[in-house]
PDB file of C-alpha atoms in Angstrom:
ATOM      1  CA  UNK A   1      -0.092   0.107  -0.032  1.00 93.00           C
ATOM      2  CA  UNK A   2       1.909   3.079  -1.428  1.00 95.00           C
ATOM      3  CA  UNK A   3       0.109   5.530   0.816  1.00 97.00           C
ATOM      4  CA  UNK A   4       1.211   3.565   4.042  1.00 97.00           C
ATOM      5  CA  UNK A   5       4.806   3.422   2.711  1.00 97.00           C
ATOM      6  CA  UNK A   6       4.880   7.110   1.883  1.00 96.00           C
ATOM      7  CA  UNK A   7       3.563   7.705   5.430  1.00 97.00           C
ATOM      8  CA  UNK A   8       6.142   5.726   7.120  1.00 97.00           C
ATOM      9  CA  UNK A   9       8.958   7.427   5.060  1.00 95.00           C
ATOM     10  CA  UNK A  10       7.384  10.877   6.069  1.00 95.00           C
ATOM     11  CA  UNK A  11       6.837  10.593   9.759  1.00 96.00           C
ATOM     12  CA  UNK A  12       8.504   7.122  10.787  1.00 95.00           C
ATOM     13  CA  UNK A  13      11.570   7.284  12.887  1.00 94.00           C
ATOM     14  CA  UNK A  14      14.283   4.629  12.605  1.00 95.00           C
ATOM     15  CA  UNK A  15      15.743   3.812  16.071  1.00 93.00           C
ATOM     16  CA  UNK A  16      18.534   1.583  17.177  1.00 91.00           C
ATOM     17  CA  UNK A  17      17.822  -2.143  17.518  1.00 87.00           C
ATOM     18  CA  UNK A  18      15.472  -2.395  14.531  1.00 88.00           C
ATOM     19  CA  UNK A  19      12.612  -0.182  16.126  1.00 91.00           C
ATOM     20  CA  UNK A  20      10.376   1.691  13.840  1.00 95.00           C
ATOM     21  CA  UNK A  21       8.639   4.482  15.654  1.00 95.00           C
ATOM     22  CA  UNK A  22       5.296   5.412  14.015  1.00 96.00           C
ATOM     23  CA  UNK A  23       3.493   6.868  16.808  1.00 94.00           C
ATOM     24  CA  UNK A  24       2.594  10.022  14.932  1.00 93.00           C
ATOM     25  CA  UNK A  25      -0.003   8.104  13.015  1.00 96.00           C
ATOM     26  CA  UNK A  26      -0.322   4.539  13.728  1.00 94.00           C
ATOM     27  CA  UNK A  27       0.148   3.542  17.473  1.00 89.00           C
ATOM     28  CA  UNK A  28      -0.051   6.587  19.789  1.00 90.00           C
ATOM     29  CA  UNK A  29      -1.859   9.176  17.644  1.00 92.00           C
ATOM     30  CA  UNK A  30      -4.163   7.536  15.257  1.00 94.00           C
ATOM     31  CA  UNK A  31      -4.746   8.736  11.608  1.00 96.00           C
ATOM     32  CA  UNK A  32      -8.339   7.338  11.306  1.00 97.00           C
ATOM     33  CA  UNK A  33      -8.715   8.209   7.566  1.00 97.00           C
ATOM     34  CA  UNK A  34      -5.597   6.257   6.921  1.00 97.00           C
ATOM     35  CA  UNK A  35      -6.861   3.480   9.059  1.00 97.00           C
ATOM     36  CA  UNK A  36     -10.077   3.351   7.115  1.00 98.00           C
ATOM     37  CA  UNK A  37      -8.181   3.157   3.859  1.00 98.00           C
ATOM     38  CA  UNK A  38      -6.169   0.200   5.317  1.00 98.00           C
ATOM     39  CA  UNK A  39      -9.277  -1.527   6.480  1.00 98.00           C
ATOM     40  CA  UNK A  40     -10.575  -1.209   2.690  1.00 98.00           C
ATOM     41  CA  UNK A  41      -7.308  -2.621   1.366  1.00 98.00           C
ATOM     42  CA  UNK A  42      -7.515  -5.750   3.804  1.00 98.00           C
ATOM     43  CA  UNK A  43     -11.248  -6.198   2.627  1.00 98.00           C
ATOM     44  CA  UNK A  44     -10.162  -6.254  -0.713  1.00 98.00           C
ATOM     45  CA  UNK A  45      -7.264  -8.694  -0.143  1.00 98.00           C
ATOM     46  CA  UNK A  46      -9.546 -11.105   1.852  1.00 98.00           C
ATOM     47  CA  UNK A  47     -12.630 -10.726  -0.326  1.00 97.00           C
ATOM     48  CA  UNK A  48     -14.372 -14.031  -0.357  1.00 94.00           C
ATOM     49  CA  UNK A  49     -13.024 -15.330   2.997  1.00 97.00           C
ATOM     50  CA  UNK A  50     -15.933 -15.961   5.367  1.00 98.00           C
ATOM     51  CA  UNK A  51     -14.658 -13.771   8.230  1.00 98.00           C
ATOM     52  CA  UNK A  52     -17.153 -13.182  10.944  1.00 98.00           C
ATOM     53  CA  UNK A  53     -14.586 -12.059  13.696  1.00 98.00           C
ATOM     54  CA  UNK A  54     -11.583  -9.872  13.949  1.00 98.00           C
ATOM     55  CA  UNK A  55      -8.831 -10.657  16.577  1.00 98.00           C
ATOM     56  CA  UNK A  56      -6.129  -8.283  17.712  1.00 97.00           C
ATOM     57  CA  UNK A  57      -4.042  -7.757  20.790  1.00 93.00           C
ATOM     58  CA  UNK A  58      -4.099  -4.690  23.151  1.00 88.00           C
ATOM     59  CA  UNK A  59      -3.391  -1.940  22.705  1.00 83.00           C
ATOM     60  CA  UNK A  60      -2.001  -0.876  19.368  1.00 89.00           C
ATOM     61  CA  UNK A  61      -3.989  -3.182  17.121  1.00 92.00           C
ATOM     62  CA  UNK A  62      -7.584  -2.076  18.497  1.00 96.00           C
ATOM     63  CA  UNK A  63      -7.823   1.156  16.603  1.00 96.00           C
ATOM     64  CA  UNK A  64      -6.885  -0.504  13.325  1.00 97.00           C
ATOM     65  CA  UNK A  65      -8.914  -3.638  13.913  1.00 98.00           C
ATOM     66  CA  UNK A  66     -11.954  -1.533  14.838  1.00 97.00           C
ATOM     67  CA  UNK A  67     -11.907   0.593  11.741  1.00 97.00           C
ATOM     68  CA  UNK A  68     -11.048  -2.388   9.573  1.00 98.00           C
ATOM     69  CA  UNK A  69     -14.136  -4.205  10.995  1.00 98.00           C
ATOM     70  CA  UNK A  70     -16.485  -1.808   9.160  1.00 98.00           C
ATOM     71  CA  UNK A  71     -15.094  -3.094   5.786  1.00 98.00           C
ATOM     72  CA  UNK A  72     -16.162  -6.609   6.787  1.00 98.00           C
ATOM     73  CA  UNK A  73     -19.825  -5.865   7.519  1.00 97.00           C
ATOM     74  CA  UNK A  74     -19.169  -4.551  11.065  1.00 97.00           C
ATOM     75  CA  UNK A  75     -17.947  -7.766  12.436  1.00 98.00           C
ATOM     76  CA  UNK A  76     -17.239  -7.897  16.162  1.00 98.00           C
ATOM     77  CA  UNK A  77     -13.558  -7.216  17.129  1.00 98.00           C
ATOM     78  CA  UNK A  78     -12.103  -9.194  20.088  1.00 98.00           C
ATOM     79  CA  UNK A  79      -8.804  -8.147  21.611  1.00 95.00           C
ATOM     80  CA  UNK A  80      -6.548 -10.143  23.614  1.00 94.00           C
ATOM     81  CA  UNK A  81      -5.900  -8.575  27.049  1.00 91.00           C
ATOM     82  CA  UNK A  82      -2.328  -8.545  28.174  1.00 83.00           C
ATOM     83  CA  UNK A  83      -3.029  -8.777  31.870  1.00 71.00           C
ATOM     84  CA  UNK A  84      -5.682 -10.376  34.096  1.00 61.00           C
ATOM     85  CA  UNK A  85      -8.214  -8.017  35.614  1.00 61.00           C
ATOM     86  CA  UNK A  86     -11.592  -8.223  37.694  1.00 54.00           C
ATOM     87  CA  UNK A  87     -13.347  -7.502  34.506  1.00 60.00           C
ATOM     88  CA  UNK A  88     -12.186 -10.889  32.932  1.00 61.00           C
ATOM     89  CA  UNK A  89     -14.641 -13.431  34.305  1.00 62.00           C
ATOM     90  CA  UNK A  90     -15.517 -16.943  33.268  1.00 68.00           C
ATOM     91  CA  UNK A  91     -13.489 -19.271  31.382  1.00 86.00           C
ATOM     92  CA  UNK A  92     -10.708 -18.002  29.407  1.00 88.00           C
ATOM     93  CA  UNK A  93      -8.194 -19.000  26.688  1.00 93.00           C
ATOM     94  CA  UNK A  94      -4.728 -17.880  27.492  1.00 91.00           C
ATOM     95  CA  UNK A  95      -1.103 -18.111  26.338  1.00 91.00           C
ATOM     96  CA  UNK A  96       2.155 -16.174  26.753  1.00 90.00           C
ATOM     97  CA  UNK A  97       3.815 -14.069  24.087  1.00 88.00           C
ATOM     98  CA  UNK A  98       7.137 -12.268  24.019  1.00 80.00           C
ATOM     99  CA  UNK A  99       6.997  -8.607  23.169  1.00 74.00           C
ATOM    100  CA  UNK A 100       9.766  -7.395  20.775  1.00 66.00           C
ATOM    101  CA  UNK A 101       9.378  -3.795  21.704  1.00 68.00           C
ATOM    102  CA  UNK A 102       8.971  -4.351  25.672  1.00 73.00           C
ATOM    103  CA  UNK A 103      11.529  -7.027  25.751  1.00 77.00           C
ATOM    104  CA  UNK A 104       9.432  -9.277  28.076  1.00 82.00           C
ATOM    105  CA  UNK A 105       6.855 -11.861  28.133  1.00 87.00           C
ATOM    106  CA  UNK A 106       3.135 -11.153  28.619  1.00 84.00           C
ATOM    107  CA  UNK A 107       0.189 -13.350  29.319  1.00 88.00           C
ATOM    108  CA  UNK A 108      -2.656 -12.765  26.647  1.00 91.00           C
ATOM    109  CA  UNK A 109      -6.097 -13.751  27.514  1.00 93.00           C
ATOM    110  CA  UNK A 110      -9.483 -13.945  25.591  1.00 95.00           C
ATOM    111  CA  UNK A 111     -12.572 -14.833  27.366  1.00 93.00           C
ATOM    112  CA  UNK A 112     -14.076 -18.130  25.986  1.00 94.00           C
ATOM    113  CA  UNK A 113     -17.425 -16.585  25.276  1.00 94.00           C
ATOM    114  CA  UNK A 114     -15.993 -14.355  22.627  1.00 96.00           C
ATOM    115  CA  UNK A 115     -14.459 -17.187  20.332  1.00 97.00           C
ATOM    116  CA  UNK A 116     -16.051 -20.393  19.425  1.00 96.00           C
ATOM    117  CA  UNK A 117     -15.655 -23.103  16.725  1.00 98.00           C
ATOM    118  CA  UNK A 118     -18.067 -21.340  14.222  1.00 98.00           C
ATOM    119  CA  UNK A 119     -15.750 -18.440  14.147  1.00 98.00           C
ATOM    120  CA  UNK A 120     -13.690 -17.495  11.050  1.00 98.00           C
ATOM    121  CA  UNK A 121     -11.206 -15.265  12.279  1.00 98.00           C
ATOM    122  CA  UNK A 122      -9.005 -12.438  10.660  1.00 98.00           C
ATOM    123  CA  UNK A 123      -6.129 -11.538  12.966  1.00 98.00           C
ATOM    124  CA  UNK A 124      -4.954  -7.866  12.576  1.00 98.00           C
ATOM    125  CA  UNK A 125      -1.911  -6.198  14.070  1.00 96.00           C
ATOM    126  CA  UNK A 126       0.163  -3.108  13.751  1.00 96.00           C
ATOM    127  CA  UNK A 127       3.495  -4.783  13.329  1.00 95.00           C
ATOM    128  CA  UNK A 128       4.949  -8.122  12.580  1.00 95.00           C
ATOM    129  CA  UNK A 129       8.650  -8.587  13.517  1.00 93.00           C
ATOM    130  CA  UNK A 130       9.527 -12.042  14.728  1.00 91.00           C
ATOM    131  CA  UNK A 131       5.941 -13.334  14.816  1.00 94.00           C
ATOM    132  CA  UNK A 132       5.728 -14.150  18.558  1.00 92.00           C
ATOM    133  CA  UNK A 133       2.375 -12.074  19.121  1.00 91.00           C
ATOM    134  CA  UNK A 134       0.715 -13.686  16.207  1.00 95.00           C
ATOM    135  CA  UNK A 135       1.576 -17.170  17.246  1.00 96.00           C
ATOM    136  CA  UNK A 136       0.172 -16.458  20.401  1.00 95.00           C
ATOM    137  CA  UNK A 137      -3.084 -15.185  18.791  1.00 97.00           C
ATOM    138  CA  UNK A 138      -3.119 -18.018  16.586  1.00 98.00           C
ATOM    139  CA  UNK A 139      -2.843 -20.529  19.611  1.00 96.00           C
ATOM    140  CA  UNK A 140      -5.970 -19.039  21.194  1.00 97.00           C
ATOM    141  CA  UNK A 141      -7.881 -19.054  18.020  1.00 98.00           C
ATOM    142  CA  UNK A 142      -6.996 -22.851  17.638  1.00 96.00           C
ATOM    143  CA  UNK A 143      -7.794 -23.531  21.213  1.00 96.00           C
ATOM    144  CA  UNK A 144     -11.190 -22.109  20.664  1.00 97.00           C
ATOM    145  CA  UNK A 145     -11.707 -24.524  17.677  1.00 98.00           C
ATOM    146  CA  UNK A 146     -12.072 -21.436  15.339  1.00 98.00           C
ATOM    147  CA  UNK A 147     -10.462 -20.943  12.062  1.00 98.00           C
ATOM    148  CA  UNK A 148      -7.750 -18.513  11.092  1.00 98.00           C
ATOM    149  CA  UNK A 149      -8.806 -17.205   7.841  1.00 98.00           C
ATOM    150  CA  UNK A 150      -5.721 -14.748   7.607  1.00 98.00           C
ATOM    151  CA  UNK A 151      -3.555 -12.289   9.228  1.00 98.00           C
ATOM    152  CA  UNK A 152      -3.677  -8.718   8.218  1.00 98.00           C
ATOM    153  CA  UNK A 153      -0.521  -6.634   9.129  1.00 98.00           C
ATOM    154  CA  UNK A 154       0.137  -3.004   8.826  1.00 98.00           C
ATOM    155  CA  UNK A 155       3.934  -2.963   8.824  1.00 97.00           C
ATOM    156  CA  UNK A 156       5.980  -6.172   8.400  1.00 98.00           C
ATOM    157  CA  UNK A 157       9.720  -6.046   9.178  1.00 97.00           C
ATOM    158  CA  UNK A 158      10.463  -8.735   6.618  1.00 96.00           C
ATOM    159  CA  UNK A 159      14.128  -8.890   7.654  1.00 95.00           C
ATOM    160  CA  UNK A 160      13.043 -10.439  10.976  1.00 94.00           C
ATOM    161  CA  UNK A 161      11.590 -13.431   9.464  1.00 95.00           C
ATOM    162  CA  UNK A 162       8.206 -13.728  11.440  1.00 96.00           C
ATOM    163  CA  UNK A 163       6.112 -13.296   8.283  1.00 97.00           C
ATOM    164  CA  UNK A 164       7.982 -15.926   6.323  1.00 97.00           C
ATOM    165  CA  UNK A 165       7.795 -18.403   9.154  1.00 97.00           C
ATOM    166  CA  UNK A 166       3.896 -17.989   9.417  1.00 98.00           C
ATOM    167  CA  UNK A 167       3.617 -18.356   5.593  1.00 98.00           C
ATOM    168  CA  UNK A 168       5.557 -21.443   5.662  1.00 97.00           C
ATOM    169  CA  UNK A 169       3.296 -22.856   8.282  1.00 97.00           C
ATOM    170  CA  UNK A 170       0.342 -22.165   5.897  1.00 97.00           C
ATOM    171  CA  UNK A 171      -1.209 -18.976   7.231  1.00 98.00           C
ATOM    172  CA  UNK A 172      -2.111 -16.296   4.741  1.00 98.00           C
ATOM    173  CA  UNK A 173      -0.219 -13.015   5.742  1.00 98.00           C
ATOM    174  CA  UNK A 174      -1.124  -9.804   3.987  1.00 98.00           C
ATOM    175  CA  UNK A 175       1.135  -6.870   5.007  1.00 98.00           C
ATOM    176  CA  UNK A 176       0.244  -3.392   3.847  1.00 98.00           C
ATOM    177  CA  UNK A 177       3.781  -2.242   3.964  1.00 98.00           C
ATOM    178  CA  UNK A 178       6.775  -4.667   3.909  1.00 98.00           C
ATOM    179  CA  UNK A 179      10.220  -3.354   5.230  1.00 97.00           C
ATOM    180  CA  UNK A 180      13.132  -5.303   3.930  1.00 96.00           C
ATOM    181  CA  UNK A 181      15.743  -3.017   5.581  1.00 95.00           C
ATOM    182  CA  UNK A 182      16.060  -0.278   8.117  1.00 94.00           C
ATOM    183  CA  UNK A 183      19.252   1.783   8.750  1.00 93.00           C
ATOM    184  CA  UNK A 184      19.145   3.640  12.016  1.00 89.00           C
ATOM    185  CA  UNK A 185      22.256   5.826  11.360  1.00 91.00           C
ATOM    186  CA  UNK A 186      20.873   7.217   8.108  1.00 91.00           C
ATOM    187  CA  UNK A 187      16.995   6.701   8.564  1.00 90.00           C
ATOM    188  CA  UNK A 188      16.891   4.972   5.334  1.00 93.00           C
ATOM    189  CA  UNK A 189      14.007   2.615   4.930  1.00 95.00           C
ATOM    190  CA  UNK A 190      13.717  -0.057   1.925  1.00 95.00           C
ATOM    191  CA  UNK A 191      10.369  -1.468   1.126  1.00 97.00           C
ATOM    192  CA  UNK A 192       9.935  -4.832  -0.799  1.00 92.00           C
TER     193      UNK A 192
END
């Protein structure tokens, strides 16, 4: 998606350690019009898939997933919580994921009443680096007996291998911008 690539070039900041900061439009301040066009593109890419639910992880994926859901007939959006709270009651699906940006493991939890075997799920997230977060969400979907119809990613760091690993496992991954290189000294970004 050229518009997203251009926006990353314009407002993205490359930091040491393969970190791309896009908080000006994607995961701190949200450009809702851009999100809407991203949702339309995912709807085009996954046209014909029987998606009846979108799953994401808190917090950065929620805004993108909610706007995208409008392009899939306003399907419900479920987000995996990263911590137990008093609001989480009843039976739950849970797993542990490793966060690339926070450098630690998190539990991720979804109430069982929100995913069931009849669900055909599109997983949406802002970034795909090593794939750990997505593997955790896939585990939750499969624990529910539901079907992963595909994975929609805003920005894939192709050089970190997570997307390739998921594709080799048979998952359909559609990334709207795929980085094949970043240089934290020059700020140069290479898409491919």
